[in-house]
Structures are given as structure tokens and as C-alpha cells.
Coordinates of C-alpha atoms in Angstrom, one line a residue:
M1 CA 37.9 9.2 -25.2
D2 CA 34.5 8.7 -23.6
I3 CA 33.5 12.6 -25.5
T4 CA 29.9 12.1 -24.8
N5 CA 29.4 11.1 -21.3
F6 CA 31.6 14.0 -20.2
V7 CA 29.8 15.9 -21.4
V8 CA 26.5 14.7 -20.6
S9 CA 27.3 13.7 -17.1
A10 CA 28.9 16.7 -16.1
R11 CA 25.6 18.7 -17.5
N12 CA 22.9 17.0 -15.4
Q13 CA 25.2 16.7 -12.5
A14 CA 25.3 20.6 -12.1
L15 CA 21.9 20.9 -13.2
L16 CA 21.0 19.0 -11.1
Y17 CA 21.0 21.6 -8.0
G18 CA 21.8 24.4 -9.5
D19 CA 21.6 26.3 -12.6
Y20 CA 24.0 27.4 -15.6
N21 CA 25.9 29.8 -13.0
T22 CA 27.0 27.2 -10.6
Y23 CA 27.6 25.6 -13.8
H24 CA 29.6 28.2 -15.1
R25 CA 31.5 28.4 -11.7
Q26 CA 32.5 24.6 -11.6
L27 CA 33.5 25.1 -15.2
V28 CA 35.9 27.9 -14.1
K29 CA 37.8 25.7 -11.4
K30 CA 37.5 22.5 -13.3
L31 CA 39.6 24.0 -15.8
H32 CA 41.8 25.7 -13.2
N33 CA 42.6 22.4 -11.6
C34 CA 43.2 20.9 -15.0
R35 CA 45.6 24.1 -15.7
K36 CA 47.1 22.8 -12.8
R37 CA 48.0 18.7 -13.7
L38 CA 49.3 20.0 -16.7
N39 CA 51.5 23.0 -15.2
I40 CA 50.1 25.2 -17.3
A41 CA 48.2 27.2 -15.0
T42 CA 49.5 31.1 -14.8
K43 CA 50.8 31.4 -11.0
N44 CA 48.8 34.2 -8.6
R45 CA 50.0 37.3 -9.4
G46 CA 51.9 36.2 -12.4
K47 CA 52.5 38.0 -16.2
F48 CA 50.1 36.7 -17.8
S49 CA 51.4 34.2 -21.0
K50 CA 49.9 32.7 -24.0
K51 CA 49.8 29.2 -23.9
D52 CA 51.0 26.5 -26.5
T53 CA 48.2 25.8 -28.4
V54 CA 47.0 22.0 -28.3
T55 CA 48.6 19.7 -30.3
A56 CA 48.3 15.7 -31.7
E57 CA 50.6 15.0 -29.5
K58 CA 50.4 16.3 -26.3
L59 CA 46.9 14.7 -26.4
S60 CA 48.0 11.6 -27.3
E61 CA 51.0 11.5 -23.8
N62 CA 48.1 13.0 -21.9
H63 CA 44.7 12.9 -22.1
E64 CA 43.8 15.4 -19.8
Y65 CA 44.4 18.2 -22.9
L66 CA 41.3 16.7 -24.5
H67 CA 39.9 17.2 -21.0
L68 CA 41.0 20.7 -21.0
Q69 CA 39.5 21.6 -24.7
L70 CA 36.4 20.3 -23.9
L71 CA 35.8 22.2 -20.5
T72 CA 36.3 25.9 -22.8
A73 CA 34.0 24.7 -24.9
E74 CA 31.8 24.1 -22.4
R75 CA 32.8 27.0 -20.2
A76 CA 31.5 29.8 -22.9
W77 CA 28.7 27.8 -23.7
A78 CA 27.4 28.1 -19.8
H79 CA 28.4 31.8 -19.9
A80 CA 25.9 32.2 -22.5
M81 CA 23.2 29.7 -21.4
R82 CA 23.3 32.2 -18.3
F83 CA 22.6 34.7 -19.9
K84 CA 19.8 33.6 -22.0
A85 CA 18.4 32.9 -18.6
V86 CA 18.2 35.4 -16.9
H87 CA 16.4 37.3 -20.1
S88 CA 14.3 34.2 -20.1
A89 CA 11.4 36.5 -18.3
D90 CA 11.5 39.0 -20.6
T91 CA 8.8 39.9 -23.0
K92 CA 10.9 41.3 -25.9
M93 CA 13.3 38.9 -27.7
I94 CA 16.8 39.7 -26.5
T95 CA 18.4 42.4 -28.8
G96 CA 21.5 44.7 -28.3
R97 CA 25.1 44.3 -26.9
T98 CA 22.9 40.8 -24.9
R99 CA 22.5 39.4 -28.2
S100 CA 26.0 39.9 -29.0
H101 CA 28.1 38.5 -26.6
I102 CA 25.9 35.7 -26.6
I103 CA 26.6 34.9 -29.8
S104 CA 30.1 35.9 -29.4
R105 CA 30.2 32.9 -26.1
L106 CA 28.4 30.2 -28.3
D107 CA 30.9 30.7 -31.5
K108 CA 34.2 30.5 -29.0
A109 CA 32.3 27.7 -27.4
A110 CA 32.1 26.4 -31.4
R111 CA 35.6 27.0 -32.1
A112 CA 37.6 25.0 -29.1
A113 CA 35.0 22.8 -30.3
E114 CA 36.0 21.5 -33.8
Y115 CA 39.4 22.5 -32.9
L116 CA 39.2 19.6 -31.3
V117 CA 37.8 17.7 -34.5
E118 CA 41.0 18.5 -36.8
V119 CA 42.8 17.2 -33.4
L120 CA 41.9 14.4 -33.5
S121 CA 41.4 13.8 -36.5
D122 CA 45.0 13.2 -37.5
S123 CA 44.3 9.9 -36.2
S124 CA 48.0 8.2 -36.2
T125 CA 49.4 10.5 -33.9
S126 CA 46.6 11.3 -31.3
G127 CA 45.5 8.1 -31.5
A128 CA 41.9 8.4 -31.5
S129 CA 39.7 6.1 -33.1
D130 CA 36.2 7.1 -35.6
I131 CA 34.2 6.4 -32.7
D132 CA 35.9 8.8 -30.6
I133 CA 36.3 11.2 -34.2
L134 CA 32.4 11.0 -35.1
E135 CA 31.7 12.0 -31.0
A136 CA 34.1 15.3 -30.9
R137 CA 32.3 15.5 -34.3
A138 CA 28.2 15.7 -33.0
Y139 CA 29.9 17.6 -29.8
A140 CA 31.4 20.3 -32.4
A141 CA 28.3 20.8 -35.0
M142 CA 26.0 20.9 -31.8
L143 CA 27.9 24.0 -30.9
R144 CA 27.6 25.2 -34.3
G145 CA 24.2 24.3 -34.2
A146 CA 23.5 27.2 -31.7
T147 CA 25.1 29.6 -33.0
Q148 CA 23.8 29.1 -36.4
F149 CA 20.5 29.0 -34.0
E150 CA 21.2 32.3 -31.8
K151 CA 22.0 34.1 -35.2
Q152 CA 18.8 32.7 -37.0
S153 CA 20.2 31.5 -39.3
W154 CA 18.2 28.6 -40.0
E155 CA 19.7 26.6 -43.2
P156 CA 23.2 26.4 -42.1
C157 CA 21.6 25.9 -38.6
L158 CA 19.1 23.1 -39.8
R159 CA 22.6 22.0 -41.3
S160 CA 24.0 21.1 -37.8
Y161 CA 21.3 19.5 -36.1
A162 CA 21.2 17.1 -39.4
T163 CA 24.5 16.5 -39.0
A164 CA 24.9 16.0 -34.7
R165 CA 21.5 13.8 -34.9
I166 CA 23.0 11.8 -38.0
I167 CA 25.9 10.7 -36.3
Y168 CA 24.8 10.3 -32.6
T169 CA 21.8 8.4 -34.2
A170 CA 24.7 6.3 -35.6
L171 CA 26.5 5.9 -33.1
S172 CA 23.9 4.2 -30.7
T173 CA 24.1 1.2 -32.2
S174 CA 27.9 1.3 -30.2
I175 CA 27.2 3.5 -27.2
K176 CA 24.6 1.4 -24.7
G177 CA 22.3 3.6 -22.6
D178 CA 19.8 6.9 -22.4
I179 CA 22.5 9.8 -23.1
L180 CA 22.0 9.9 -26.6
K181 CA 18.3 9.3 -26.4
D182 CA 18.0 12.4 -24.3
I183 CA 20.5 14.7 -26.3
L184 CA 18.1 14.0 -29.8
S185 CA 14.4 14.4 -27.7
E186 CA 15.6 17.4 -25.3
T187 CA 18.2 19.6 -27.8
I188 CA 18.5 17.7 -30.9
D189 CA 15.1 16.8 -32.3
P190 CA 12.7 20.6 -31.4
S191 CA 15.6 22.7 -32.7
I192 CA 15.9 20.6 -36.1
R193 CA 11.6 20.8 -35.9
Y194 CA 11.4 25.0 -35.2
A195 CA 14.6 25.5 -37.9
A196 CA 12.7 23.9 -40.2
Y197 CA 9.5 25.7 -40.0
Q198 CA 11.6 28.6 -40.0
S199 CA 12.5 27.1 -43.8
K200 CA 9.4 26.7 -44.7
V201 CA 10.1 23.6 -45.4
P202 CA 6.7 21.1 -45.1
R203 CA 5.5 19.8 -41.7
T204 CA 4.2 16.2 -44.4
L205 CA 8.5 15.6 -43.9
A206 CA 9.3 13.5 -40.6
I207 CA 12.3 14.7 -38.5
P208 CA 14.3 12.0 -39.3
T209 CA 14.1 12.9 -42.9
I210 CA 14.6 15.8 -42.5
A211 CA 17.3 15.6 -41.3
R212 CA 18.9 12.9 -43.2
K213 CA 17.6 15.5 -46.5
A214 CA 19.8 18.0 -44.8
F215 CA 22.7 16.3 -44.2
P216 CA 26.2 17.4 -45.8
S217 CA 26.7 14.2 -48.1
S218 CA 29.4 16.1 -50.3
D219 CA 31.6 15.5 -46.7
S220 CA 33.4 11.4 -47.9
A221 CA 35.2 11.3 -45.1
L222 CA 32.0 11.6 -42.8
V223 CA 29.9 9.8 -44.6
E224 CA 32.1 6.7 -44.4
Q225 CA 32.6 6.7 -41.1
I226 CA 28.9 6.7 -40.5
N227 CA 28.3 3.9 -43.4
K228 CA 31.0 1.7 -41.2
L229 CA 28.1 2.6 -37.7
A230 CA 25.3 1.7 -40.1
P231 CA 25.1 0.8 -43.1
D232 CA 21.6 2.0 -44.2
L233 CA 20.9 5.3 -41.7
L234 CA 21.7 7.5 -44.7
K235 CA 20.6 4.6 -47.7
K236 CA 16.3 5.3 -46.1
S237 CA 15.5 7.3 -49.1
G238 CA 12.4 4.8 -50.4
S239 CA 8.8 6.0 -50.7
D240 CA 8.3 5.9 -47.1
A241 CA 10.9 8.7 -46.8
Q242 CA 9.0 10.3 -49.3
K243 CA 5.6 10.1 -47.3
G244 CA 7.7 11.9 -44.4
Q245 CA 6.4 8.0 -42.0
V246 CA 10.4 7.4 -41.1
G247 CA 10.7 5.7 -38.1
A248 CA 6.5 5.0 -38.5
P249 CA 6.0 2.3 -41.6
N250 CA 2.3 1.8 -40.3
A251 CA 1.5 5.2 -39.6
P252 CA -2.4 6.0 -41.1
Q253 CA -2.3 8.5 -43.9
T254 CA -6.1 9.8 -43.0
I255 CA -8.0 10.0 -40.1
T256 CA -11.6 8.8 -40.1
W257 CA -13.9 10.9 -38.0
R258 CA -17.5 10.4 -37.7
S259 CA -18.2 9.5 -41.6
R260 CA -15.2 12.3 -42.4
E261 CA -12.3 11.3 -43.8
V262 CA -8.8 13.6 -43.4
K263 CA -6.0 14.1 -44.5
I264 CA -2.8 13.3 -42.0
E265 CA -0.7 16.3 -43.3
D266 CA 1.8 16.6 -40.0
A267 CA 3.7 13.8 -39.6
V268 CA 4.3 14.4 -36.3
I269 CA 0.5 13.5 -35.9
A270 CA 1.4 10.9 -38.2
I271 CA 3.7 8.6 -36.0
A272 CA 1.8 9.6 -32.8
L273 CA -1.7 8.2 -34.3
A274 CA 0.8 5.1 -35.3
S275 CA 2.3 5.3 -32.2
T276 CA -1.6 5.2 -30.7
D277 CA -3.0 2.3 -32.8
T278 CA 0.6 0.0 -31.6
A279 CA -0.7 -0.2 -28.1
T280 CA -4.1 -0.7 -28.3
A281 CA -2.9 -4.4 -30.1
H282 CA -0.7 -4.4 -27.4
L283 CA -3.5 -3.6 -24.5
A284 CA -5.9 -5.9 -26.2
E285 CA -2.9 -8.4 -26.0
K286 CA -3.2 -8.4 -22.4
L287 CA -6.1 -7.8 -21.6
A288 CA -6.8 -11.1 -23.1
S289 CA -4.0 -13.0 -21.1
S290 CA -4.1 -14.8 -18.2
D291 CA -1.5 -13.1 -16.6
V292 CA -3.6 -9.6 -16.0
T293 CA -6.8 -10.5 -14.2
L294 CA -6.6 -7.8 -10.4
P295 CA -8.7 -4.6 -11.3
K296 CA -5.2 -1.9 -10.8
E297 CA -3.1 -4.8 -13.1
M298 CA -5.7 -4.4 -15.7
A299 CA -6.1 -0.3 -15.1
A300 CA -2.1 -0.2 -15.5
A301 CA -2.3 -1.5 -19.0
Y302 CA -3.8 1.1 -20.5
D303 CA -1.5 3.7 -19.4
E304 CA 0.7 3.2 -22.6
V305 CA -1.8 4.3 -25.0
L306 CA -3.3 7.0 -22.5
I307 CA 0.4 8.1 -23.2
A308 CA 0.5 7.5 -27.0
S309 CA -3.1 9.2 -27.3
Q310 CA -1.3 11.9 -25.7
D311 CA 1.0 12.6 -27.5
A312 CA -1.2 12.8 -30.4
A313 CA -3.6 15.2 -29.0
D314 CA -0.1 17.5 -28.1
A315 CA 1.2 17.4 -31.2
T316 CA -2.8 18.0 -33.3
K317 CA -2.5 21.1 -30.6
R318 CA 1.1 21.9 -30.9
A319 CA 0.6 21.9 -35.5
I320 CA -2.9 24.3 -35.1
D321 CA -0.7 26.9 -32.4
E322 CA 2.1 27.4 -35.3
L323 CA -0.6 28.3 -38.5
K324 CA -2.2 30.1 -36.1
E325 CA 1.2 32.2 -34.8
E326 CA 1.6 32.6 -39.1
G327 CA -1.9 34.2 -39.5
V328 CA -3.7 31.9 -41.2
S329 CA -7.7 32.5 -41.0
Q330 CA -9.8 30.0 -38.9
N331 CA -11.6 29.3 -42.4
D332 CA -8.2 28.1 -43.9
P333 CA -8.6 24.4 -44.8
R334 CA -5.4 23.4 -42.8
I335 CA -7.2 24.3 -40.2
Q336 CA -10.2 22.6 -41.0
S337 CA -8.6 19.2 -41.3
L338 CA -6.6 20.2 -37.8
Q339 CA -9.4 21.4 -36.4
I340 CA -11.7 17.4 -37.4
T341 CA -8.3 15.9 -36.4
R342 CA -8.2 17.3 -33.2
T343 CA -10.9 16.3 -32.4
A344 CA -10.9 12.7 -33.0
V345 CA -7.9 12.5 -31.1
N346 CA -9.2 14.0 -27.8
Y347 CA -12.1 12.0 -28.3
Q348 CA -10.3 9.6 -28.2
M349 CA -7.9 9.8 -25.1
I350 CA -10.3 10.2 -23.6
S351 CA -12.6 7.1 -24.5
W352 CA -10.1 5.8 -23.4
R353 CA -9.6 6.9 -20.5
I354 CA -13.3 6.4 -19.4
G355 CA -12.1 2.0 -20.3
R356 CA -9.6 3.0 -17.4
N357 CA -12.5 3.9 -15.4
R358 CA -14.6 0.8 -16.1
V359 CA -12.3 -1.2 -15.5
L360 CA -10.7 0.0 -11.7
S361 CA -15.2 -0.3 -10.9
G362 CA -15.3 -3.4 -11.0
E363 CA -17.1 -6.1 -13.5
H364 CA -20.3 -5.1 -14.9
D365 CA -18.5 -1.1 -14.2
G366 CA -18.8 -2.4 -10.4
A367 CA -23.1 -2.6 -10.3
L368 CA -22.8 -5.6 -8.1
L369 CA -21.8 -5.1 -4.6
D370 CA -19.9 -7.6 -4.1
S371 CA -17.2 -8.7 -1.7
A372 CA -14.2 -6.7 -1.0
P373 CA -11.5 -6.7 -4.4
T374 CA -8.7 -8.3 -3.9
T375 CA -5.5 -6.2 -4.7
T376 CA -2.9 -8.6 -4.5
R377 CA -1.9 -12.6 -6.0
K378 CA -1.9 -13.9 -2.7
A379 CA -5.0 -12.1 -1.4
K380 CA -6.7 -13.3 -4.0
K381 CA -5.6 -17.1 -4.0
D382 CA -6.2 -17.1 0.1
A383 CA -10.0 -15.7 -1.3
T384 CA -10.6 -18.9 -2.6
S385 CA -9.2 -21.0 -0.6
R386 CA -11.2 -20.1 2.8
K387 CA -14.7 -19.1 3.4
P388 CA -14.5 -15.0 3.1
K389 CA -15.4 -12.6 5.8
A390 CA -17.9 -10.8 6.1
E391 CA -17.0 -7.3 5.7
P392 CA -17.8 -4.3 8.1
T393 CA -20.5 -1.2 6.7
G394 CA -17.9 1.0 7.1
R395 CA -15.6 -1.0 4.4
K396 CA -18.6 -1.5 2.4
I397 CA -19.3 2.2 2.4
A398 CA -15.5 3.6 1.9
R399 CA -16.4 1.2 -1.4
L400 CA -18.8 2.7 -2.3
K401 CA -17.8 6.5 -2.5
D402 CA -14.8 5.1 -4.5
K403 CA -16.9 3.7 -7.3
V404 CA -18.8 7.1 -6.6
V405 CA -15.0 8.7 -7.6
L406 CA -15.1 7.6 -10.3
Y407 CA -18.3 7.7 -11.7
D408 CA -17.9 11.3 -11.1
S409 CA -14.9 11.1 -13.6
T410 CA -16.2 9.5 -16.2
L411 CA -19.1 12.1 -16.1
Q412 CA -16.8 14.8 -16.5
S413 CA -14.9 13.4 -18.9
I414 CA -18.2 13.2 -20.9
D415 CA -18.7 16.3 -20.2
S416 CA -15.2 17.7 -21.6
I417 CA -16.2 15.7 -24.8
K418 CA -19.0 17.7 -25.9
E419 CA -17.0 20.9 -25.4
L420 CA -14.5 20.1 -28.0
P421 CA -15.0 21.4 -31.8
G422 CA -18.1 20.3 -33.3
V423 CA -19.9 17.8 -31.8
A424 CA -22.8 20.8 -30.2
A425 CA -23.1 20.3 -34.3
D426 CA -23.6 16.6 -34.2
E427 CA -27.1 16.2 -33.1
D428 CA -26.5 12.1 -33.0
L429 CA -23.3 11.9 -31.2
L430 CA -24.6 14.7 -29.0
E431 CA -27.2 11.6 -27.8
Q432 CA -25.4 8.8 -27.3
L433 CA -23.0 10.7 -24.9
N434 CA -25.8 11.7 -23.4
A435 CA -27.5 7.8 -23.0
T436 CA -23.6 7.1 -21.6
A437 CA -24.0 10.3 -19.1
K438 CA -27.5 8.4 -18.6
Y439 CA -26.2 5.4 -18.1
F440 CA -23.2 5.8 -15.1
H441 CA -25.5 8.5 -13.8
A442 CA -27.6 5.1 -12.7
L443 CA -24.2 3.3 -12.1
K444 CA -23.7 6.7 -9.2
C445 CA -26.9 6.2 -8.2
L446 CA -27.4 3.0 -7.6
S447 CA -23.6 3.0 -5.2
I448 CA -25.0 6.3 -3.6
A449 CA -28.1 4.5 -2.9
R450 CA -27.1 1.4 -1.4
S451 CA -24.4 3.4 1.0
H452 CA -28.3 4.6 2.1
S453 CA -29.4 1.4 2.9
L454 CA -25.9 0.9 5.1
I455 CA -27.4 3.0 7.0
N456 CA -30.3 2.0 7.4
Q457 CA -32.3 4.3 5.7
S458 CA -34.3 2.9 3.5
L459 CA -36.7 5.5 1.9
N460 CA -33.8 7.7 0.7
A461 CA -33.0 4.0 -0.9
L462 CA -35.6 4.0 -3.0
V463 CA -36.1 7.5 -3.9
L464 CA -32.3 7.0 -5.5
T465 CA -32.7 3.8 -6.6
K466 CA -36.1 4.7 -8.5
H467 CA -34.0 7.8 -9.8
A468 CA -31.1 5.4 -11.3
F469 CA -33.5 3.2 -12.9
D470 CA -35.5 5.9 -15.2
E471 CA -32.3 6.9 -16.6
C472 CA -31.2 3.2 -17.2
Q473 CA -34.6 3.0 -18.6
Q474 CA -33.4 5.8 -21.3
S475 CA -30.2 4.9 -21.6
A476 CA -31.7 1.8 -22.4
A477 CA -34.3 2.9 -25.0
F478 CA -31.9 5.2 -27.3
F479 CA -28.8 2.1 -26.9
S480 CA -31.4 -1.0 -28.1
K481 CA -33.2 1.7 -30.6
H482 CA -29.1 2.0 -32.2
G483 CA -27.4 -0.5 -31.2
A484 CA -24.4 -1.1 -29.8
S485 CA -20.9 -0.6 -32.1
S486 CA -19.0 -2.8 -29.5
S487 CA -18.1 -6.0 -29.0
E488 CA -17.4 -7.9 -26.1
S489 CA -13.6 -8.7 -27.2
S490 CA -12.1 -5.5 -27.5
P491 CA -11.0 -2.6 -24.8
R492 CA -13.0 -0.7 -22.4
N493 CA -14.1 2.1 -24.1
I494 CA -16.6 4.8 -23.9
E495 CA -18.7 2.7 -26.0
I496 CA -21.7 0.8 -24.0
R497 CA -22.3 -2.5 -24.8
Q498 CA -25.7 -3.8 -24.9
G499 CA -25.1 -6.8 -22.4
D500 CA -23.8 -4.4 -19.5
I501 CA -27.0 -1.9 -20.5
Q502 CA -29.4 -5.0 -20.0
F503 CA -27.6 -5.9 -17.4
L504 CA -27.5 -3.0 -15.2
H505 CA -31.4 -2.8 -16.2
N506 CA -32.3 -6.1 -15.0
L507 CA -30.2 -5.0 -11.7
L508 CA -32.3 -1.7 -10.9
K509 CA -35.6 -3.3 -11.8
G510 CA -35.3 -6.5 -8.8
E511 CA -32.9 -3.6 -7.0
L512 CA -36.1 -1.1 -7.2
Q513 CA -38.6 -3.8 -6.0
R514 CA -36.8 -5.1 -2.6
C515 CA -36.1 -1.3 -1.8
R516 CA -40.1 -0.9 -2.1
A517 CA -40.3 -3.9 -0.1
I518 CA -38.1 -2.6 2.4
V519 CA -39.9 0.6 3.1
E520 CA -43.5 -1.0 3.2
I521 CA -41.9 -3.6 5.6
D522 CA -40.7 -0.6 7.6
N523 CA -44.3 1.5 7.6
L524 CA -45.5 -1.3 9.5
R525 CA -43.0 -1.8 11.9
Q526 CA -43.7 2.5 12.7
K527 CA -47.9 1.6 12.2
T528 CA -47.4 -1.0 15.2
A529 CA -44.9 1.0 17.7
N530 CA -48.1 3.9 17.9
A531 CA -50.3 1.7 18.0
T532 CA -49.4 0.8 21.6
P533 CA -47.4 3.3 23.4
P534 CA -44.3 1.4 24.8
E535 CA -46.2 2.2 28.4
A536 CA -48.6 -0.1 27.4
R537 CA -46.8 -3.1 25.9
S538 CA -46.3 -6.0 27.8
P539 CA -42.8 -7.4 28.7
L540 CA -40.8 -9.8 25.9
V541 CA -40.6 -12.3 28.1
Q542 CA -44.5 -12.9 28.1
R543 CA -45.3 -12.6 24.0
L544 CA -42.7 -14.9 22.6
F545 CA -45.3 -16.4 20.7
E546 CA -46.2 -13.4 19.0
Y547 CA -43.5 -12.3 16.0
P548 CA -42.5 -9.1 16.7
A549 CA -42.8 -6.6 13.6
E550 CA -42.3 -3.1 15.1
G551 CA -38.6 -5.0 16.7
V552 CA -37.7 -6.0 19.9
D553 CA -37.7 -3.2 23.1
L554 CA -34.3 -4.6 24.7
T555 CA -35.6 -2.1 27.0
R556 CA -39.1 -4.4 28.1
L557 CA -37.5 -7.5 27.8
V558 CA -39.0 -8.6 31.7
D559 CA -40.1 -6.7 34.4
F560 CA -36.8 -4.8 36.6
P561 CA -37.9 -5.0 39.4
P562 CA -40.0 -8.4 39.8
K563 CA -43.7 -7.5 41.5
V564 CA -45.9 -10.3 43.4
D565 CA -48.4 -11.9 40.3
P566 CA -51.0 -14.3 41.3
I567 CA -49.1 -18.2 39.8
P568 CA -51.5 -20.9 38.8
V569 CA -50.8 -24.3 40.6
K570 CA -52.3 -27.4 40.3
P571 CA -55.9 -28.0 42.2
L572 CA -55.3 -29.7 45.3
F573 CA -59.1 -31.5 47.2
F574 CA -59.4 -30.5 50.6
D575 CA -62.6 -31.9 52.8
V576 CA -61.4 -32.4 56.2
A577 CA -65.3 -33.0 57.1
W578 CA -65.6 -35.6 55.7
N579 CA -65.3 -38.3 58.2
Y580 CA -67.4 -36.2 60.7
I581 CA -70.7 -35.4 58.6
D582 CA -73.5 -38.0 57.7
Y583 CA -73.9 -37.9 54.3
P584 CA -76.8 -39.0 52.7
G585 CA -76.8 -42.7 51.1
K586 CA -73.5 -43.3 53.1
T587 CA -73.4 -46.1 55.6
P588 CA -71.5 -45.5 59.1
A589 CA -68.7 -47.6 60.6
A590 CA -68.0 -48.9 63.1
A591 CA -65.2 -47.8 65.4
P592 CA -62.1 -49.7 66.1
Q593 CA -61.8 -51.5 69.3
P594 CA -58.6 -51.5 71.2
E595 CA -56.9 -54.8 71.1
E596 CA -55.7 -55.2 74.6
K597 CA -52.1 -56.5 75.6
P598 CA -50.9 -59.9 77.0
A599 CA -49.6 -58.4 80.7
Q600 CA -46.6 -59.8 80.7
Q601 CA -43.6 -60.2 83.8
A602 CA -42.1 -57.7 84.8
Q603 CA -38.3 -58.3 84.7
P604 CA -35.5 -57.7 87.6
Q605 CA -34.2 -54.3 87.0
K606 CA -30.1 -55.1 86.4
R607 CA -28.0 -53.2 88.0
G608 CA -24.7 -52.0 88.0
W609 CA -21.3 -54.3 89.4
F610 CA -21.4 -52.3 92.8
G611 CA -25.4 -52.9 92.8
F612 CA -26.5 -49.9 92.4
G613 CA -27.0 -47.7 88.6

């Protein structure tokens, strides 16, 4: 018959885009259509006649009678919720006729659901299974509990909600999905906690323990049906139930903060702390495995422990607020114990948040100016197989800005720790927090100094690097004196390891010398540039044998337009008077005699064929 799914799906579908008024209108239409299908609807302008009640025989013949009863109960419930939603913004509590009307509607819904349980209980006639009867019983108990909640009858309310919780917990073994979990977490558990609070039930009891104690064990038929589905559900009444640690057998009984041990009296806080310990163990396993290697994957592994720590902090704050509403003074030992617990769980939560930022920063908390980090496994594989490309300056500066944002977030988290109760009076803790803040401030200054170096502002980079070195030196002096409490294998948190602070100190020492050398070179270049004006310098082509310490002037590579300049050539010896002047010691040369050629006989001239030419 699937009663729970029919009710929950109809509610979720209507409340997804509307409110209780929309849900009420939809139920009116569905109920009218259901009566039409059953041929029991009152015709338009027809005289109203009371219809026959739903019987087991009718229900076995047609399951529309089941939907008819469920829609009737849901319509009354939605009508009551609509009135509560309208008056939810009122500063005063709902009183008078409005409250009476809400209780009347809820009581009508509960009576309709209880009558359905009575009809289904005759399983031989109705054909209902044990699971169908239990679903109807849980639904009726939940509506009856809502009615008693509005009446402020806390013990019957607690009994009704406990019945609904035990039944739904037993049904969770046979009904798959998150429907039952949502009902328990959103509706039943908060109501049980508030009803138990009003009934003066100790907070040391967990909700499953409260539900088991309030469950009506005298109903043998109901107990028998539950034992068929979950035999051990009603038998867990041993030492763990007495301690209030049902569902969390390893929940701590005490918490230690700065050598002060406090007993945990609230079961919700104990369960939340147990979840935090479990999440911490899972985090250590994930970080130790070889599957998690990228920074984003390592940061994502912190999500579980951060959520568990936040739940513990919220549970502690809720317990303090409840005591304050009761009028308990600040000097009460319960308030004092909860304040210490609050400081401890908030410190732990902020510590994991800082650890996540450190993982995102990269290796050695982002102290190295490495290449662009690989965000996917494919990119990491390609980076190892081929030569890395040169990263542009703009991308380097963008990555440095991301690191500065992470360092700012870490520094703000450290400042928020100082505002926790009792931290301002602990001088040793304040000194440790200040040393930790100086460590991250040095990393922040180093990143900003590197961004100045990338844009050729060496003087600013030197000043920032010197400031970072001073901050790191003070932080290293504190941690070398008091030692580091964090081990090398534990997940990163607010605790600074000795190797990290020593690595940063050595790195900043080298960076400081490098920045000083760059500034000195820049000063020498500036002096050379100021000594000789640009107009008086010879072009670079004439000074290739000199190193341009002041930089290359690209406007003076050559003279253009070129000028006519004397060019040295190879020397030649010209003496045109050598043959005409008698030099001392020179013998005169005899003039050469012309040779006489023998006279040749004249040969007759040849003529052409015709005697001419």
C-alpha cells in the first residue's frame, strides 16, 4: 500500500514550489476526484448526505478508500499548518481561537489516521500486511504527537513521537531510500528533544534512548510486530543506553582543553564529538593513501571533519542557549563546563579549517614559487612526460593573489580563536597564536614581495622580504623554545611543525640576499645611466666590447641616418718621382734601344672576284 511514500511525496511535491495553502488546495482537489472515482461525491447543488464509513471490506475491494482516508487526514493537517504559517511572524505565541482551531484540525487528522489503523488491523479482511499496519500506526502516532505538541501535553507527546520513531527505525530495514531518514531528522527527532526538554528529561540521554524509554511497551501486539523486523531494537538497554551513547559506542565521556578536563553531560555533544573523531581517522587514511595527491583532492578530504566539527560546535551553542532560556546564571557549573567545551570544539573546528587552507596553498604552505599546479591527473601525467612550458607573468601573479587570499583567511581564523571564551586569559596560548600568526604573515609578505619582483619593483620586494624574514625569525624563536606538538604524519591543522618553520626561515634568508643583490645591481645601473646623458653616448654597435651594466638603449643601436665619417684603410706607397730624380747612390739606368725590324716585302692586295673591293 506504501502509505509513507504516498504522504511524503505529496508533501514534498507541493511544498517544493508552494506553501501549506497550496498544499491544502491541492488536497481539496485530490479528495474531490477520489470521491468521484468512488461515486460518493456530492453533486453540484445536491443535498448533502452523510456517506458510509470506510470498512475493511471496501478497502480490500478498492484501495482508493485508503487514499480517501489518507487525503482526509492530510487535508486537516495542511489546514492547521496553514494557520501556523500565517501566524509564524507574530511576536506573541498563538493563543485564543486560532490556537483552538489549529488543535481541532490536528485532532481531526489524528482521528482519521487512527481510524485507518483500526480498519487495517483486520488484516484477514483488509488484506493489509504487517508493514502496512506499522506504516499507518507510525503515521497516526506522528499526527497525534503533533496535536499533543500544540496542546503542550509533553509526556503524551513524547510517547506518541517515540512510538513513531521506533516504528520508522524498524521499517528502515525493509523500506529503502532516504524518506524515513528525512522524517526522523526533520520532524520526529527535534520534537522528541523539545518534548524531553519540557518534561525535564536529562540531556545526557540520547534521542534513541529517550524514545526507547518512552515507548509504550505494554502494547504487546505492536512490540511483537517490531521484533519481527528488528529483534534487537527494543533490547538495547544495557550500559550504553544508561550512558546515553546509543548509536555512538565510542563517544567520549570527557573533553580536555588546556590541561582542564570537563565531563560531557549532553549526549548530542558526545555523539557529535564521536563523529568528529571518526572523521579525523578517515581523513588521516585518505591523506596517507596514494589516490589523493592533488591539492584539491586533499582539501576535499577535509570536508567530512569540518562538517562534524561544525555540528559539535552547533550542539554546544544550542545547549548553552537552552540553559540561558531557563534562567541559569553564568556562574553555574553547567554553564562553565559548556563554555569550556564550546571553546575546545570551536578551536578544533577552526584548526581544521586552517589545515584545509594550508593544503590548498601547496607544498611547504605555498612558500615555493613553483610552476602552475596541476588540477587534474591527466595534466599531472602530461607535465611529467614532457618539458614544462614557461608560465606567463600574469598567471604567476594571479596564483600569488590566490595564496594571499588563503593567508588572509587563515589570519582571520586565528583572530577568531582569540575571541573565544577563556582564550584572552591564557597567556601561553596567546603567545602561541601570535607566533602562528607571524608565520602565516611572513608567508603572506613573501607572496606579495614576489609579485613586486615579477613587475620589476625590486625595492618594494626587498622591504617586504625583510619584514617577512623578521616575522619568521620571531616565530622560529618561539617554536624552537617551546617545541612543536604536531607530528609529521598527522593531517595539517593549526599546529606548525618544526620542519616547516625551519624551511621558511632558510628560504627567506636566501630570498633576502637575492633581493639585496638585485637592488644593488639596479642602483649601479642607475648611477651609470645618470653619469652619461643619453645624447652623449655612442651607439651600441661601437661599444660591443663593453658590458651594458646600465641596460641597453634600444634607441641608440646605430646612428641613423648614417653620417660620412673617415674610415681607416690599408696604407699604400706612392712615389711617382722615383724614375726622374737621381738619388745618391743610385746608378743611372741606360735608356733602352729600340729594336730594328726587318723590312717586309709588300704583298699584293687581294681583290674580289670581279676585280674590285
